[in-house]
Amino acid sequence: MLQSMTHVLHRILGRKLPAAVSGSGVTLRDADGKTYIDASGGAAVSCLGHGHPDVIAAMHAQIDRLAYAHTSFFTTEVAEALADTLAADAPEGIDHVYFVSGGSEAIEAALKMARQYFVEIGQPQRRHFIARRQSYHGNTLGALAVGGNAWRRAQFAPLLIDVAHVSPCYEYRDRAADETPEAYGCRLVAELAGEIERLGPQNVIAFVAETVGGATSGALTPVPGYFRGVRELCDRHGVLLILDEVMCGMGRTGTLHACEQEGIAPDLMTIAKGLGGGYQPIGAVLVQRRVVDAFSRGSGFFQHGHTYLGHPVACAAALSVQRVIRRDRLLEACRRRGDDLRAGLDRRFGSHPHVGDIRGRGLFVAIELVTDRATRTPFDPAHKLHARIKQEAMARGLMTYPMGGTIDGRLGDHVLLAPPFIVTPQEIDQIVERLGEAVDASIASVGAGAQGATPIASAATR
Ligand SMILES: Cc1ncc(COP(=O)(O)O)c(C=O)c1O
């Protein structure tokens, strides 16, 4: 454990954290010698696990050659090679990459790029973004403004740009009993169409959405046809589609990009976590050719920039991560282990009285906790069930990524799992077993869930 005195301003003040000292494969070790299975890849970051020899060697080699060169003076071989790799496997029409240092920076860049695109093509009146409730796009001010998590936004609201929010695609809570998934998707697209009309289609810059919802919603998968409907709607009004795949992208759902499974390509796409697998801080915006063309024909530059854009060591780490994923067929592994994980969770929680939903894709899955499966009543948020589960899991040597406020920023608890793609079936069994114990112990500690929160109205009426 850390000594009581710390000069680090930690996320939660006054809480004692174990000190991580080493990592290997899916396991992290703390200073007391205790080991933890990293079943969440931190926050869906560590796609190759820890201490991967190829990535570490690539970083060493890059540092020995060149550790840093500012991008207003130079490009580097390694940034060019990484961009070539990403462009080669990008969704239809995407052929340029803008490198940044993380997910929030990627979103900020995408928002500004979208706005500048319309200035370049002579539509400077476009000024509105539309995003979704319950989404998470990062913690910087622009990212927080498009984000839809009420609790995270609340105290910073006076500082945030005005963004319109529509319903998330949240089938478990919001699809009516007599509605097909497709009809539900159409209803959501119609809601977005209404919002575009309200703002004036000629005034809207972009719709921003996580392809599969992550941190604040818990692996929310889109219903069939939803994103195709969104794409058509955006095209009809000349509105850009920005997909945020910072968490769900780069293989996490079993395909390199989550949008491949939706059969659409965005105009701008943000990626980060799995891009560098945690070995270095790196994110990127993948950009459609026509956006780049508009910049080329117009001002000739993107009015943005940070000191560490395209950092050579970060690019070297990411290039190595992406090469290992291809060489070792880890997308296939992700799909297969994803099936194993899902089967394990179904066995352990499929008829658990307090698990209302098991959802996700590939190695990006979540369970949502309820006091009662029939009424889908969430736990009283005062219990902080999600925090208890995280603590009980850590006590059992298991890292998970639970969050509260799943439903509306206040109510609801889920646990997100996103293990490295190299996880073995045996490790998956251990993950499921330890998670089961942690969930049961946490629920027992709040008194078997008798104290549910008041059932909530559907998102459509909130
Ligand atoms: C979908 C999504 N977008 C953006 C971000 C912000 O990324 P970062 O924490 O690297 O700034 C996150 C982080 O969890 C995310 O999940």
Short mmCIF file of C-alpha atoms and ligand atoms in Angstrom, two decimals:
data_model
loop_
_atom_site.label_atom_id
_atom_site.label_comp_id
_atom_site.label_asym_id
_atom_site.label_seq_id
_atom_site.Cartn_x
_atom_site.Cartn_y
_atom_site.Cartn_z
CA MET A 1 0.00 0.00 0.00
CA LEU A 2 1.03 3.57 -0.52
CA GLN A 3 2.29 5.45 2.48
CA SER A 4 -0.25 7.83 3.93
CA MET A 5 1.66 10.84 2.56
CA THR A 6 1.33 11.39 -1.18
CA HIS A 7 2.02 14.39 -3.36
CA VAL A 8 0.05 12.90 -6.24
CA LEU A 9 -3.38 14.43 -6.63
CA HIS A 10 -5.18 11.14 -7.11
CA ARG A 11 -8.62 10.77 -8.72
CA ILE A 12 -10.20 10.23 -5.33
CA LEU A 13 -8.52 12.10 -2.53
CA GLY A 14 -7.69 10.24 0.64
CA ARG A 15 -8.19 6.76 -0.81
CA LYS A 16 -5.33 4.31 -0.51
CA LEU A 17 -4.42 2.65 -3.79
CA PRO A 18 -2.16 -0.34 -4.23
CA ALA A 19 1.02 0.53 -6.15
CA ALA A 20 1.36 -1.37 -9.43
CA VAL A 21 4.95 -2.51 -9.90
CA SER A 22 4.95 -4.97 -12.79
CA GLY A 23 2.77 -6.52 -15.43
CA SER A 24 2.93 -9.60 -17.59
CA GLY A 25 0.26 -10.98 -19.91
CA VAL A 26 -3.17 -10.46 -18.36
CA THR A 27 -1.71 -9.99 -14.89
CA LEU A 28 -0.63 -6.94 -12.89
CA ARG A 29 1.34 -7.22 -9.63
CA ASP A 30 1.34 -4.72 -6.77
CA ALA A 31 4.09 -3.75 -4.33
CA ASP A 32 2.82 -6.30 -1.80
CA GLY A 33 3.22 -9.10 -4.35
CA LYS A 34 -0.53 -9.50 -4.86
CA THR A 35 -1.58 -10.27 -8.45
CA TYR A 36 -4.67 -9.11 -10.32
CA ILE A 37 -6.21 -10.48 -13.51
CA ASP A 38 -6.77 -7.45 -15.72
CA ALA A 39 -10.28 -8.34 -16.91
CA SER A 40 -10.99 -4.80 -18.06
CA GLY A 41 -7.68 -3.89 -19.71
CA GLY A 42 -7.70 -0.96 -17.26
CA ALA A 43 -10.38 1.04 -19.06
CA ALA A 44 -10.53 -1.14 -22.19
CA VAL A 45 -6.97 -0.12 -23.06
CA SER A 46 -4.61 -3.09 -22.72
CA CYS A 47 -5.57 -5.13 -25.78
CA LEU A 48 -2.26 -7.03 -25.80
CA GLY A 49 -1.97 -7.34 -22.04
CA HIS A 50 1.11 -6.15 -20.19
CA GLY A 51 4.84 -6.42 -20.95
CA HIS A 52 4.47 -7.55 -24.56
CA PRO A 53 8.08 -8.13 -25.74
CA ASP A 54 7.51 -6.98 -29.35
CA VAL A 55 6.00 -3.67 -28.33
CA ILE A 56 8.66 -2.99 -25.74
CA ALA A 57 11.41 -3.79 -28.27
CA ALA A 58 9.81 -1.46 -30.83
CA MET A 59 9.70 1.35 -28.27
CA HIS A 60 13.34 0.78 -27.27
CA ALA A 61 14.43 0.83 -30.92
CA GLN A 62 12.56 4.06 -31.58
CA ILE A 63 13.95 5.78 -28.49
CA ASP A 64 17.48 4.81 -29.54
CA ARG A 65 16.90 6.30 -32.99
CA LEU A 66 14.76 9.36 -32.27
CA ALA A 67 12.65 10.12 -29.21
CA TYR A 68 11.00 13.35 -30.35
CA ALA A 69 10.72 15.72 -33.29
CA HIS A 70 8.14 18.53 -33.41
CA THR A 71 5.57 18.04 -36.19
CA SER A 72 5.78 21.66 -37.42
CA PHE A 73 9.37 20.88 -38.46
CA PHE A 74 9.39 17.19 -39.40
CA THR A 75 7.40 14.13 -40.20
CA THR A 76 8.85 10.77 -39.10
CA GLU A 77 9.07 7.37 -40.75
CA VAL A 78 7.22 5.78 -37.90
CA ALA A 79 4.24 8.20 -38.01
CA GLU A 80 4.02 7.73 -41.78
CA ALA A 81 4.14 3.94 -41.42
CA LEU A 82 1.43 3.92 -38.75
CA ALA A 83 -0.80 6.19 -40.83
CA ASP A 84 -0.28 3.91 -43.87
CA THR A 85 -1.31 0.90 -41.79
CA LEU A 86 -4.40 2.62 -40.37
CA ALA A 87 -5.47 4.02 -43.74
CA ALA A 88 -5.07 0.61 -45.41
CA ASP A 89 -7.61 -0.94 -43.03
CA ALA A 90 -9.87 2.08 -42.53
CA PRO A 91 -13.58 2.20 -43.36
CA GLU A 92 -14.51 3.12 -46.96
CA GLY A 93 -13.25 6.55 -48.06
CA ILE A 94 -11.04 7.21 -45.02
CA ASP A 95 -7.44 7.78 -46.04
CA HIS A 96 -5.88 10.28 -43.65
CA VAL A 97 -4.97 10.10 -39.97
CA TYR A 98 -4.51 12.94 -37.47
CA PHE A 99 -2.47 11.77 -34.46
CA VAL A 100 -3.06 13.01 -30.92
CA SER A 101 -2.26 11.71 -27.43
CA GLY A 102 -5.55 10.22 -26.21
CA GLY A 103 -9.29 9.89 -26.59
CA SER A 104 -10.43 13.32 -25.37
CA GLU A 105 -7.89 15.03 -27.61
CA ALA A 106 -9.15 12.96 -30.54
CA ILE A 107 -12.71 14.13 -29.90
CA GLU A 108 -11.65 17.76 -29.55
CA ALA A 109 -9.79 17.52 -32.87
CA ALA A 110 -12.75 15.84 -34.57
CA LEU A 111 -15.19 18.53 -33.38
CA LYS A 112 -12.93 21.31 -34.63
CA MET A 113 -12.20 19.51 -37.89
CA ALA A 114 -15.93 19.11 -38.53
CA ARG A 115 -16.58 22.79 -37.85
CA GLN A 116 -13.64 23.93 -40.00
CA TYR A 117 -14.81 21.64 -42.83
CA PHE A 118 -18.04 23.62 -43.11
CA VAL A 119 -16.18 26.92 -42.96
CA GLU A 120 -13.92 25.67 -45.77
CA ILE A 121 -16.86 24.67 -48.00
CA GLY A 122 -18.77 27.90 -47.43
CA GLN A 123 -21.35 26.81 -44.85
CA PRO A 124 -20.13 28.78 -41.82
CA GLN A 125 -23.65 28.97 -40.41
CA ARG A 126 -23.40 25.34 -39.27
CA ARG A 127 -22.76 25.47 -35.54
CA HIS A 128 -24.69 22.69 -33.75
CA PHE A 129 -23.58 19.26 -32.65
CA ILE A 130 -26.06 16.55 -31.74
CA ALA A 131 -24.97 13.68 -29.51
CA ARG A 132 -26.65 11.08 -27.26
CA ARG A 133 -27.58 10.91 -23.61
CA GLN A 134 -25.54 8.42 -21.60
CA SER A 135 -22.59 8.71 -23.95
CA TYR A 136 -19.01 9.29 -22.85
CA HIS A 137 -16.62 11.17 -25.10
CA GLY A 138 -13.97 12.33 -22.62
CA ASN A 139 -13.36 14.92 -19.95
CA THR A 140 -11.99 17.98 -21.76
CA LEU A 141 -14.57 20.73 -22.24
CA GLY A 142 -15.57 19.97 -25.83
CA ALA A 143 -15.69 16.24 -25.19
CA LEU A 144 -17.65 16.76 -21.97
CA ALA A 145 -20.12 18.99 -23.85
CA VAL A 146 -20.94 16.33 -26.44
CA GLY A 147 -20.95 13.66 -23.73
CA GLY A 148 -24.35 12.81 -22.38
CA ASN A 149 -23.64 11.70 -18.83
CA ALA A 150 -25.64 14.10 -16.65
CA TRP A 151 -23.56 13.64 -13.52
CA ARG A 152 -20.21 14.27 -15.22
CA ARG A 153 -21.54 17.39 -16.94
CA ALA A 154 -23.45 18.94 -14.05
CA GLN A 155 -20.91 21.13 -12.24
CA PHE A 156 -19.19 22.18 -15.48
CA ALA A 157 -22.41 22.97 -17.35
CA PRO A 158 -21.82 26.76 -17.41
CA LEU A 159 -18.57 26.18 -19.30
CA LEU A 160 -19.90 23.77 -21.94
CA ILE A 161 -20.87 24.56 -25.52
CA ASP A 162 -24.51 24.01 -26.24
CA VAL A 163 -25.05 20.48 -27.61
CA ALA A 164 -28.40 18.80 -28.30
CA HIS A 165 -28.78 15.28 -26.93
CA VAL A 166 -31.06 12.53 -28.19
CA SER A 167 -31.77 9.07 -26.80
CA PRO A 168 -29.09 6.41 -26.69
CA CYS A 169 -29.71 3.06 -28.36
CA TYR A 170 -30.48 1.21 -25.13
CA GLU A 171 -32.54 -1.80 -26.05
CA TYR A 172 -32.76 -3.36 -22.59
CA ARG A 173 -34.41 -0.29 -21.08
CA ASP A 174 -36.07 1.52 -23.95
CA ARG A 175 -37.33 -0.90 -26.57
CA ALA A 176 -41.07 -1.39 -26.05
CA ALA A 177 -42.24 -4.95 -25.46
CA ASP A 178 -44.29 -4.93 -28.66
CA GLU A 179 -41.56 -3.30 -30.75
CA THR A 180 -39.04 -5.16 -32.95
CA PRO A 181 -35.39 -4.13 -32.65
CA GLU A 182 -35.60 -2.73 -36.18
CA ALA A 183 -38.72 -0.66 -35.35
CA TYR A 184 -36.98 0.60 -32.21
CA GLY A 185 -33.98 1.64 -34.32
CA CYS A 186 -36.30 3.47 -36.75
CA ARG A 187 -37.92 5.28 -33.82
CA LEU A 188 -34.50 6.50 -32.67
CA VAL A 189 -33.57 7.65 -36.16
CA ALA A 190 -36.89 9.52 -36.35
CA GLU A 191 -36.07 11.22 -33.04
CA LEU A 192 -32.72 12.34 -34.45
CA ALA A 193 -34.47 13.55 -37.61
CA GLY A 194 -36.80 15.61 -35.42
CA GLU A 195 -33.85 17.17 -33.61
CA ILE A 196 -32.11 18.03 -36.89
CA GLU A 197 -35.34 19.67 -38.10
CA ARG A 198 -35.70 21.60 -34.84
CA LEU A 199 -32.19 23.04 -35.12
CA GLY A 200 -32.52 23.59 -38.87
CA PRO A 201 -30.69 21.01 -41.03
CA GLN A 202 -28.53 23.76 -42.55
CA ASN A 203 -27.25 24.65 -39.07
CA VAL A 204 -26.10 21.20 -37.90
CA ILE A 205 -22.41 20.25 -38.08
CA ALA A 206 -22.43 16.64 -36.98
CA PHE A 207 -24.00 13.80 -35.05
CA VAL A 208 -21.55 12.27 -32.57
CA ALA A 209 -21.97 8.74 -31.22
CA GLU A 210 -20.04 5.82 -29.78
CA THR A 211 -20.62 2.92 -32.16
CA VAL A 212 -20.90 0.64 -29.12
CA GLY A 213 -21.49 2.55 -25.89
CA GLY A 214 -18.77 2.07 -23.30
CA ALA A 215 -17.71 3.65 -20.03
CA THR A 216 -20.95 5.29 -18.90
CA SER A 217 -23.45 2.93 -20.51
CA GLY A 218 -21.82 -0.50 -20.39
CA ALA A 219 -21.30 -2.11 -23.82
CA LEU A 220 -24.54 -0.84 -25.36
CA THR A 221 -24.77 -2.43 -28.80
CA PRO A 222 -26.79 -0.76 -31.57
CA VAL A 223 -29.89 -2.54 -32.88
CA PRO A 224 -29.79 -3.74 -36.50
CA GLY A 225 -30.27 -0.95 -39.01
CA TYR A 226 -29.93 1.91 -36.52
CA PHE A 227 -26.60 3.22 -37.81
CA ARG A 228 -27.57 2.67 -41.45
CA GLY A 229 -30.60 4.88 -40.75
CA VAL A 230 -28.41 7.46 -39.03
CA ARG A 231 -25.95 7.46 -41.95
CA GLU A 232 -28.75 8.00 -44.51
CA LEU A 233 -30.27 10.77 -42.43
CA CYS A 234 -26.93 12.59 -42.05
CA ASP A 235 -26.27 12.26 -45.79
CA ARG A 236 -29.70 13.66 -46.62
CA HIS A 237 -28.93 16.83 -44.64
CA GLY A 238 -25.21 17.14 -45.33
CA VAL A 239 -24.55 16.53 -41.62
CA LEU A 240 -21.27 14.78 -40.75
CA LEU A 241 -21.24 11.54 -38.79
CA ILE A 242 -18.51 11.35 -36.13
CA LEU A 243 -18.14 7.88 -34.64
CA ASP A 244 -16.28 7.67 -31.37
CA GLU A 245 -14.48 4.33 -31.29
CA VAL A 246 -11.97 5.38 -28.64
CA MET A 247 -13.13 2.50 -26.45
CA CYS A 248 -15.01 0.09 -28.72
CA GLY A 249 -12.65 0.31 -31.70
CA MET A 250 -9.32 -1.23 -32.76
CA GLY A 251 -10.49 -4.80 -32.47
CA ARG A 252 -12.31 -4.73 -29.14
CA THR A 253 -15.65 -5.89 -30.60
CA GLY A 254 -14.05 -8.55 -32.81
CA THR A 255 -13.57 -6.45 -35.96
CA LEU A 256 -10.90 -3.78 -36.28
CA HIS A 257 -13.57 -1.07 -36.32
CA ALA A 258 -16.92 -1.55 -34.61
CA CYS A 259 -18.70 0.24 -37.47
CA GLU A 260 -17.73 -2.58 -39.85
CA GLN A 261 -20.48 -4.62 -38.19
CA GLU A 262 -22.98 -1.84 -38.89
CA GLY A 263 -22.14 -1.70 -42.61
CA ILE A 264 -21.40 2.03 -42.59
CA ALA A 265 -18.42 4.37 -42.70
CA PRO A 266 -18.28 7.62 -40.70
CA ASP A 267 -16.89 10.95 -41.92
CA LEU A 268 -14.59 11.21 -38.93
CA MET A 269 -13.72 8.48 -36.47
CA THR A 270 -11.85 8.78 -33.19
CA ILE A 271 -9.69 5.93 -31.92
CA ALA A 272 -7.33 5.72 -28.96
CA LYS A 273 -7.16 3.11 -26.21
CA GLY A 274 -6.57 -0.09 -28.22
CA LEU A 275 -4.48 1.82 -30.77
CA GLY A 276 -1.44 1.82 -28.50
CA GLY A 277 -2.71 -0.74 -26.02
CA GLY A 278 -1.57 1.42 -23.10
CA TYR A 279 2.12 1.18 -24.00
CA GLN A 280 2.11 4.88 -24.89
CA PRO A 281 -0.51 7.64 -24.80
CA ILE A 282 -1.84 7.89 -28.36
CA GLY A 283 -5.11 8.59 -30.13
CA ALA A 284 -6.10 9.54 -33.64
CA VAL A 285 -8.84 10.92 -35.85
CA LEU A 286 -9.42 8.95 -39.04
CA VAL A 287 -10.59 11.34 -41.74
CA GLN A 288 -12.62 10.96 -44.95
CA ARG A 289 -10.92 12.03 -48.16
CA ARG A 290 -13.55 14.69 -48.92
CA VAL A 291 -12.87 16.45 -45.62
CA VAL A 292 -9.13 16.47 -46.36
CA ASP A 293 -9.85 17.66 -49.91
CA ALA A 294 -11.90 20.56 -48.57
CA PHE A 295 -8.97 21.60 -46.36
CA SER A 296 -6.52 21.24 -49.29
CA ARG A 297 -8.65 23.31 -51.64
CA GLY A 298 -9.41 25.85 -48.93
CA SER A 299 -7.08 27.25 -46.28
CA GLY A 300 -4.55 24.44 -46.68
CA PHE A 301 -4.16 23.77 -43.00
CA PHE A 302 -6.08 22.47 -39.99
CA GLN A 303 -6.18 25.19 -37.37
CA HIS A 304 -5.27 23.00 -34.42
CA GLY A 305 -2.14 21.32 -33.04
CA HIS A 306 -0.46 20.09 -29.89
CA THR A 307 3.18 19.72 -28.90
CA TYR A 308 3.09 15.91 -28.82
CA LEU A 309 1.16 15.20 -32.05
CA GLY A 310 2.47 12.09 -33.74
CA HIS A 311 5.01 11.43 -30.99
CA PRO A 312 7.54 8.97 -32.48
CA VAL A 313 7.69 6.64 -29.47
CA ALA A 314 3.89 6.57 -29.22
CA CYS A 315 3.64 5.85 -32.95
CA ALA A 316 6.26 3.09 -32.64
CA ALA A 317 4.32 1.45 -29.82
CA ALA A 318 1.03 1.69 -31.74
CA LEU A 319 2.56 0.40 -34.95
CA SER A 320 3.94 -2.59 -33.08
CA VAL A 321 0.60 -3.26 -31.33
CA GLN A 322 -1.22 -3.18 -34.65
CA ARG A 323 1.35 -5.47 -36.30
CA VAL A 324 1.11 -8.01 -33.48
CA ILE A 325 -2.71 -8.00 -33.74
CA ARG A 326 -2.46 -8.81 -37.45
CA ARG A 327 0.44 -11.28 -37.18
CA ASP A 328 -1.08 -13.24 -34.29
CA ARG A 329 -4.64 -13.14 -35.70
CA LEU A 330 -5.88 -11.51 -32.52
CA LEU A 331 -9.15 -10.26 -34.01
CA GLU A 332 -10.10 -13.89 -34.50
CA ALA A 333 -8.95 -14.64 -30.95
CA CYS A 334 -11.01 -11.71 -29.69
CA ARG A 335 -14.13 -13.12 -31.35
CA ARG A 336 -13.51 -16.64 -30.02
CA ARG A 337 -12.64 -15.60 -26.50
CA GLY A 338 -15.54 -13.18 -26.62
CA ASP A 339 -17.84 -16.14 -27.24
CA ASP A 340 -16.22 -18.00 -24.32
CA LEU A 341 -16.63 -15.01 -22.03
CA ARG A 342 -20.23 -14.53 -23.03
CA ALA A 343 -20.95 -18.25 -22.47
CA GLY A 344 -19.30 -18.08 -19.04
CA LEU A 345 -21.29 -15.00 -18.05
CA ASP A 346 -24.51 -16.61 -19.33
CA ARG A 347 -23.81 -19.68 -17.20
CA ARG A 348 -22.97 -17.70 -14.07
CA PHE A 349 -25.42 -14.81 -14.37
CA GLY A 350 -28.04 -15.97 -16.89
CA SER A 351 -30.56 -16.65 -14.14
CA HIS A 352 -28.97 -14.54 -11.40
CA PRO A 353 -31.75 -12.66 -9.58
CA HIS A 354 -29.81 -9.37 -9.72
CA VAL A 355 -28.37 -9.42 -13.22
CA GLY A 356 -30.92 -7.99 -15.63
CA ASP A 357 -28.89 -7.84 -18.81
CA ILE A 358 -25.72 -9.35 -20.27
CA ARG A 359 -24.64 -7.54 -23.41
CA GLY A 360 -21.78 -6.58 -25.68
CA ARG A 361 -19.67 -7.79 -28.57
CA GLY A 362 -16.33 -9.55 -28.79
CA LEU A 363 -14.26 -8.89 -25.67
CA PHE A 364 -16.37 -5.86 -24.78
CA VAL A 365 -19.19 -7.05 -22.53
CA ALA A 366 -21.15 -5.85 -19.54
CA ILE A 367 -23.69 -6.97 -17.00
CA GLU A 368 -26.35 -4.59 -15.67
CA LEU A 369 -27.44 -4.99 -12.05
CA VAL A 370 -31.07 -4.77 -10.88
CA THR A 371 -32.91 -5.42 -7.64
CA ASP A 372 -35.58 -7.29 -9.53
CA ARG A 373 -35.33 -8.82 -13.00
CA ALA A 374 -39.04 -8.54 -13.74
CA THR A 375 -39.37 -4.81 -13.00
CA ARG A 376 -35.74 -4.02 -13.98
CA THR A 377 -35.57 -1.77 -10.93
CA PRO A 378 -32.05 -0.38 -10.35
CA PHE A 379 -30.37 -0.42 -6.95
CA ASP A 380 -30.60 2.67 -4.81
CA PRO A 381 -27.61 4.73 -5.98
CA ALA A 382 -26.80 5.52 -2.34
CA HIS A 383 -25.46 1.95 -2.08
CA LYS A 384 -22.84 2.66 -4.76
CA LEU A 385 -23.11 -0.97 -5.77
CA HIS A 386 -20.72 -0.46 -8.69
CA ALA A 387 -17.99 0.81 -6.36
CA ARG A 388 -18.52 -2.10 -3.98
CA ILE A 389 -18.18 -4.57 -6.84
CA LYS A 390 -14.95 -2.95 -7.97
CA GLN A 391 -13.58 -3.19 -4.44
CA GLU A 392 -14.72 -6.78 -3.86
CA ALA A 393 -13.26 -7.80 -7.22
CA MET A 394 -9.92 -6.12 -6.43
CA ALA A 395 -9.88 -7.95 -3.09
CA ARG A 396 -10.19 -11.17 -5.12
CA GLY A 397 -7.40 -10.18 -7.52
CA LEU A 398 -9.67 -9.10 -10.38
CA MET A 399 -9.75 -5.78 -12.24
CA THR A 400 -13.15 -4.83 -13.68
CA TYR A 401 -14.59 -1.50 -14.85
CA PRO A 402 -17.90 -0.94 -13.04
CA MET A 403 -19.83 2.33 -13.26
CA GLY A 404 -22.98 3.81 -11.75
CA GLY A 405 -25.57 6.04 -13.40
CA THR A 406 -26.01 3.63 -16.29
CA ILE A 407 -29.63 4.66 -16.90
CA ASP A 408 -29.66 8.42 -16.50
CA GLY A 409 -26.39 9.48 -14.93
CA ARG A 410 -27.71 8.74 -11.44
CA LEU A 411 -29.53 5.41 -11.44
CA GLY A 412 -28.26 2.04 -12.55
CA ASP A 413 -25.08 -0.01 -12.13
CA HIS A 414 -23.12 -2.04 -14.62
CA VAL A 415 -19.81 -3.88 -14.74
CA LEU A 416 -17.79 -3.62 -17.94
CA LEU A 417 -15.28 -6.32 -18.89
CA ALA A 418 -12.68 -5.83 -21.62
CA PRO A 419 -9.84 -8.31 -21.12
CA PRO A 420 -6.75 -8.40 -23.36
CA PHE A 421 -7.20 -10.28 -26.66
CA ILE A 422 -4.55 -12.78 -25.48
CA VAL A 423 -6.73 -13.99 -22.58
CA THR A 424 -7.01 -17.79 -22.37
CA PRO A 425 -10.18 -19.85 -21.79
CA GLN A 426 -8.80 -20.82 -18.36
CA GLU A 427 -8.32 -17.16 -17.44
CA ILE A 428 -11.86 -16.44 -18.61
CA ASP A 429 -13.14 -19.12 -16.22
CA GLN A 430 -11.23 -17.43 -13.38
CA ILE A 431 -12.60 -14.01 -14.37
CA VAL A 432 -16.19 -15.26 -14.34
CA GLU A 433 -15.71 -17.10 -11.05
CA ARG A 434 -14.15 -14.12 -9.25
CA LEU A 435 -16.68 -11.68 -10.69
CA GLY A 436 -19.52 -13.94 -9.54
CA GLU A 437 -18.12 -13.94 -6.01
CA ALA A 438 -17.57 -10.18 -6.05
CA VAL A 439 -21.12 -9.47 -7.28
CA ASP A 440 -22.68 -11.80 -4.71
CA ALA A 441 -20.60 -10.36 -1.85
CA SER A 442 -21.45 -6.78 -2.88
CA ILE A 443 -25.16 -7.45 -3.12
CA ALA A 444 -25.10 -9.26 0.24
CA SER A 445 -23.42 -6.19 1.74
CA VAL A 446 -26.26 -3.89 0.67
CA GLY A 447 -28.89 -6.24 2.10
CA ALA A 448 -29.84 -8.46 -0.86
CA GLY A 449 -31.20 -5.55 -2.84
CA ALA A 450 -34.43 -5.01 -0.97
CA GLN A 451 -33.87 -1.28 -1.30
CA GLY A 452 -34.41 -0.59 -4.96
CA ALA A 453 -34.66 2.89 -6.41
CA THR A 454 -38.00 4.15 -7.66
CA PRO A 455 -38.62 2.55 -11.06
CA ILE A 456 -37.92 4.98 -13.80
CA ALA A 457 -39.81 6.07 -16.85
CA SER A 458 -38.42 5.04 -20.21
CA ALA A 459 -35.82 7.33 -21.76
CA ALA A 460 -38.39 8.42 -24.31
CA THR A 461 -40.33 10.19 -21.56
CA ARG A 462 -37.42 11.41 -19.48
C1 LIG B 1 -15.76 6.53 -26.12
C2 LIG B 1 -14.71 7.35 -25.43
N1 LIG B 1 -14.34 8.53 -25.96
C3 LIG B 1 -13.40 9.30 -25.39
C4 LIG B 1 -12.78 8.91 -24.23
C5 LIG B 1 -11.73 9.79 -23.60
O1 LIG B 1 -10.48 9.21 -23.75
P1 LIG B 1 -9.26 9.67 -22.81
O2 LIG B 1 -9.60 9.21 -21.44
O3 LIG B 1 -8.08 8.95 -23.42
O4 LIG B 1 -9.13 11.15 -22.94
C6 LIG B 1 -13.12 7.69 -23.64
C7 LIG B 1 -12.49 7.25 -22.39
O5 LIG B 1 -12.95 6.38 -21.70
C8 LIG B 1 -14.12 6.90 -24.26
O6 LIG B 1 -14.49 5.74 -23.72
#
